[in-house]
Amino acid sequence: MPSRLLREKPLRTVRTFAAAGLRFSPPRMLFSGIERPYLLSKLAAGLARQIVVLRAPPGFGKTALMKAAYERLVDGSLALPGLHETAISHCSWLNASGILSPERFVSELLQSLGLAALAGKQEALTDAMESIARREGETVVFIDNIDGIEGADSHRLLERLILSAPDNLRIALSSCSPAQLPLARLKARGVLAELTARDMEFGRSELRRLLSGSAMTALVDPIMEITRGWPALAQLAAGIVAGDPTEEERRLLLAGAHPDLTDYARETVVNRLSSAVLSMLRSLSPFQEFRLDLASDLGFSDLSEEDLATIETMHPVIEHGQNGWLSLHPVLRICLERDAAFVSDADKKALHRQAALWFATRTHLERAVSHAAQSGDFHMAEEIIGKAGGVDIFLRAGHQVLEHLIDNFPPDVLHASPGLMVSYAVVLSKRGNATAGRERLDSLKENGEWSAAALAAVDRSVLDHIDSLIDVYEDRRMTIDQAGRLERAAAALPPHATWELAWLFNHLCIIYTRTGDLEEARRAALKAFGYYREEKTAYAQVFMLIHLGLVSTLKGEFSAALQFCREAEELVERVHWTDRNLLAIVRLAIADVLYQQGDVLQVEQSLTECMESLIRGESWVDLFTRLFWLLARSRLQVSGFDAAAAALDKAEEVAVERNLPRLKTAVAIMRIDLLVRAGMIESASQAVERATSLKETSGADNWTWREAYDFDIATARLALAHGQALQALELLEALIISARTSGRAYHRMLAEIMAVQASWKAGRQQQAFAYLQSAIALARTHEATQLFTDEGHDLATTMRAIVRRFGLKVFSPNAVEFMSRIVGHGLDRKPRRVAPNLPEEEAAPAAPGLLSAREITVLRLLSEGRSNKEIARELGLSEATVKFHLKNIFAKLGVSRRGMAVSVSKHLKLTEPK
C-alpha cells in the first residue's frame, strides 16, 4: 500500500453515526482473512473520484473490503489520494437490505448521515445534500447490498442521490446483481470507479498466503481448481484444511463436494436464481461447457432480458469463455447436478445424445465424443473420434480432452476398437504408465484379434506417431540414426502438411537435445512451433515453448529461456490452466532459469508443489533429471542435507518404477556431487564406484553427453576435495573444450567456475584469472549468479586472492559489481579474519564483498582529497590503521599510488552509493 494512503495514526477525529443502530455499522466478521492492500488502494482511489460501485457475486469480499476502508477512514489510517490529509470529517455506513419503501430509504439514509432531523420533510433528500455541502471536510458513505432495496421509487431516489451528490460527498455502493444506476452518465463525468469479481477474485499467490504452512502448500493448485478464485470458498477450504480433516472430508473437499462449499453455493447463489435460469442450469449441469443457443435448441428458451443480464454478470460463478461458451463453477455445478430434475438415467442419456448430435453437426468433435460416450452410444463416439483424427485430438485440444473422453468408455468398449485402443495407449503413456501404453500399441501392430477392416481404419502414420511418443517416455530409440530417418521423412512432405511436419520436428528437437546437438534442437523446435502456430493448437505450442526454454538454458541463454517459459506459462493459464501436469512442466522449466539467477527459495517451493504432478503424469528423463537435481540443490540450502538426499531417493524410486536406467545413472552422479558439497568425502568416493558400475551395466545408450559432463564435474569436485587440483583441472579443461565447441554454455560456465579454483590451487594463477573472466562474461549478461554462489567460501577466497594478485583495475566496472555481489552473498561464507597486529577495536569489519565497508569509506575520503591524518580524524582511527587500509586497497585495485587508486575507483564506480 502506498504510504500516502495508509497512515499509522489518526490525523483528526472523524465523526460516525454507528450508535443509531446495527444497520448503520459494518457487520461483525471473524474469519481469518489476508491483507489485500492493492484492493484498498483501488477503493480509496475510486472514492477520491467520488463514486465507487463494487459488483460481484456473493462471497467476493465486497462487504469486507468496504468495512476495512470504513474502519481505516475512521481511525485515520487511510487517506484518499489527491485530497488533504485532514479532509475526511464524517464517515457513514448503511446496510440497504430489506428497504421496502422510498420513505424508509430516505429516513435510514439520513439517519446514517447524521441528518435524522431532516427526515419526513418533503424535500428531505435535497435538503440533506445541501446540508452536507455546507459541512467542513469530506463525508464518505458506504451503502452495502443496494440490490436489497426494493421498489422502483426507491431506486429512483438512489439515482437522485448519486447524481445530485455534492463534491464533498463520497459514495461507495456494493451489489451482487447489475445495479440499476446511471453508470454510463457517471463514467462520462469521470466520477465513477468500478470493482468487479475479476478485481476481487483470489489468485494463486493469495491462496498460497491463505494456506500458509508447508503442509498446505501442496494443496494450492487443487484448491484453486475447485474454488476458481472465489474468496469465500477459499476461506472455507482453508478452514477445512486447518481443521485436520478426515480422509473422507479431504476427498470431498478436493472433489468440490464438501458440504461447507456446496451449502454456501446453495445459500448465496442457487436460492437467488429465477426459476427459469435455475431450471436451465440444472438441466445443463452435466455439461462441462454450453452455449445459450445450445440451451435454446434443447428446449430452454424462455429466459427474460433480466435473466440474460444476470447470467452475463455472474463471472466466475458462471464463467464466460470465447465465442459464447459458458461453464458453471465446479461447486455450483455439483449443487445443481444433485438437484437436477431428471426422471431417470434414460432422460439424462437422451439429453447427452441430443448434445452429441448438436456438437457433431457444428464440428465440435471432441465435445460431441464426450456427450456421445456419456449417452452410452459408444458406436457414435467411436465414429466421431475417427472423424476427429483419433489421437490428434490430444494435440489439438489438449491431453485432458482426450483423457476425459477415454475415461467415459468402459474397458470392454476400449479393447473392442483399434481406434480407441490407440487413444487409450496415449492416455496411459501420458499418465506415466508408458509400459502399459506400449503393450496396447504392440498388440495393434501385431493385428491382435481385430478384423482387417477395423485395423484398416487406423492410419499407419498414427501408429508411428504414437510409437515415437512412447519412445520419448521410455527414453529409447532416440539416436542420430533415428534423427536422420525423421529428417528424411520431413523433407519428403509438402509444406502444407503442417500437422505431420510439426510432430516430426517436435520429435527431432527431443532427439537432438538428448544427443547434445543443441543448435539443431533449437532449429527443430522453432520449426515445430511455427507449424503448430499455423494449426492454432495452443497445447502443442506450449510444449514447443517449453522445449525452446530448456534448450536455451543448456546453451546458457537464460534470459531467452525465461522469455520462452513465461510465454508458455501465460498460454497455459489462459487456455489449459486446469491441466496441472502441463502447468507443472512449465514451472519446472521456469525454475531451471530462476535457480541460475539465485531465486533458490522460490524454486524449492515451486518444485515441491509440482513434484507429484510430474511423477504421476507426463514426463521424461531430461525433465526428471532437472526436477530432482534442482530440488536437491535448493533443499540443501533451504532445509539441509537430509531433505536434499530425500529428493534423490525419490528420484531413484521413479527410475525403478518407470524403468528408466538413464535416470538411475543420473541420480547416482547427482549423489556424488551432493555428498561432496556436504563434506561427506568417503561416501562420495563410494558413490563414484556405484555410478561407474551403472555406466558399465546399463549400456552405452544410457550414458549421454549429459551424464558424461555431469560425471566429470562431480569427480572433479571430489578430486578438489581430496586436494588433487591438477587431476581436477585435467577433467575440467577437457570438458570446457568440448562444451565450447558444441555450444553447451551452461556446462562450460559451470566447469570454468570450478576451473578457477582448480587452477589457483594448482599454482596456475594466470589461468585461474582467465577462467574467472570467461565465466563472468558468460554469466553476467543473464544475471546467472547462483552457480558462483553454490561454490561458497572456497570460490570467494579464490576470487579475493585473484583480486589481490591482479588488482581490480584489470576488470570492467560491470564485472567488479558482479564479483562483489557473488562474494558478498556466497553460501556458508566464513567471515574474514582480522588482520594481525591490529587492536580489536580498530579491526575492519568482515567484508561482504571485494572491498570491506571500511575500505570503501577510506577510499571515498581519499577520493575527496583527504590526507591520512584527516581520514584518521574523520573515522576515529590511528594513522597506522589508515595506512594499513590504504595498503590493502592499493593491492586490491592493483595500483601503487593514491592518484591511481582514485582514478581506478572512479572508473569502477566503487565509491558510488548503491
Short mmCIF file of C-alpha atoms in Angstrom, two decimals, residues 522 545 548-568 589-590 592-597 745-746 749 777-785 818:
data_model
loop_
_atom_site.label_atom_id
_atom_site.label_comp_id
_atom_site.label_asym_id
_atom_site.label_seq_id
_atom_site.Cartn_x
_atom_site.Cartn_y
_atom_site.Cartn_z
CA ARG A 522 16.55 -25.23 -31.35
CA LEU A 545 7.92 -23.14 -25.97
CA LEU A 548 12.85 -23.84 -26.50
CA GLY A 549 13.26 -22.77 -22.88
CA LEU A 550 15.02 -25.99 -21.90
CA VAL A 551 17.37 -25.87 -24.90
CA SER A 552 18.16 -22.18 -24.28
CA THR A 553 19.05 -23.00 -20.68
CA LEU A 554 21.55 -25.65 -21.79
CA LYS A 555 23.02 -23.11 -24.21
CA GLY A 556 23.49 -20.69 -21.30
CA GLU A 557 20.96 -18.22 -22.74
CA PHE A 558 18.96 -17.83 -19.56
CA SER A 559 17.16 -14.58 -20.47
CA ALA A 560 15.80 -16.10 -23.68
CA ALA A 561 14.88 -19.28 -21.82
CA LEU A 562 12.86 -17.34 -19.27
CA GLN A 563 11.05 -15.44 -22.02
CA PHE A 564 10.03 -18.68 -23.76
CA CYS A 565 8.90 -20.21 -20.47
CA ARG A 566 6.88 -17.18 -19.41
CA GLU A 567 5.10 -17.21 -22.78
CA ALA A 568 4.31 -20.89 -22.23
CA ALA A 589 11.36 -25.08 -16.94
CA ILE A 590 10.95 -21.68 -15.26
CA ASP A 592 15.61 -24.07 -14.02
CA VAL A 593 16.21 -20.43 -15.01
CA LEU A 594 15.22 -18.88 -11.69
CA TYR A 595 17.71 -21.11 -9.89
CA GLN A 596 20.56 -19.86 -12.06
CA GLN A 597 19.50 -16.31 -11.18
CA ALA A 745 27.42 -22.96 -22.45
CA TYR A 746 25.70 -23.97 -19.22
CA MET A 749 30.25 -22.00 -17.37
CA ALA A 777 31.40 -12.93 -19.30
CA LEU A 778 29.11 -15.94 -19.83
CA ALA A 779 27.05 -15.37 -16.67
CA ARG A 780 26.81 -11.59 -16.22
CA THR A 781 24.52 -10.85 -19.20
CA HIS A 782 21.85 -13.14 -17.78
CA GLU A 783 22.40 -12.36 -14.07
CA ALA A 784 23.34 -16.02 -13.53
CA THR A 785 24.89 -15.72 -10.07
CA PHE A 818 29.07 -8.73 -10.42
#
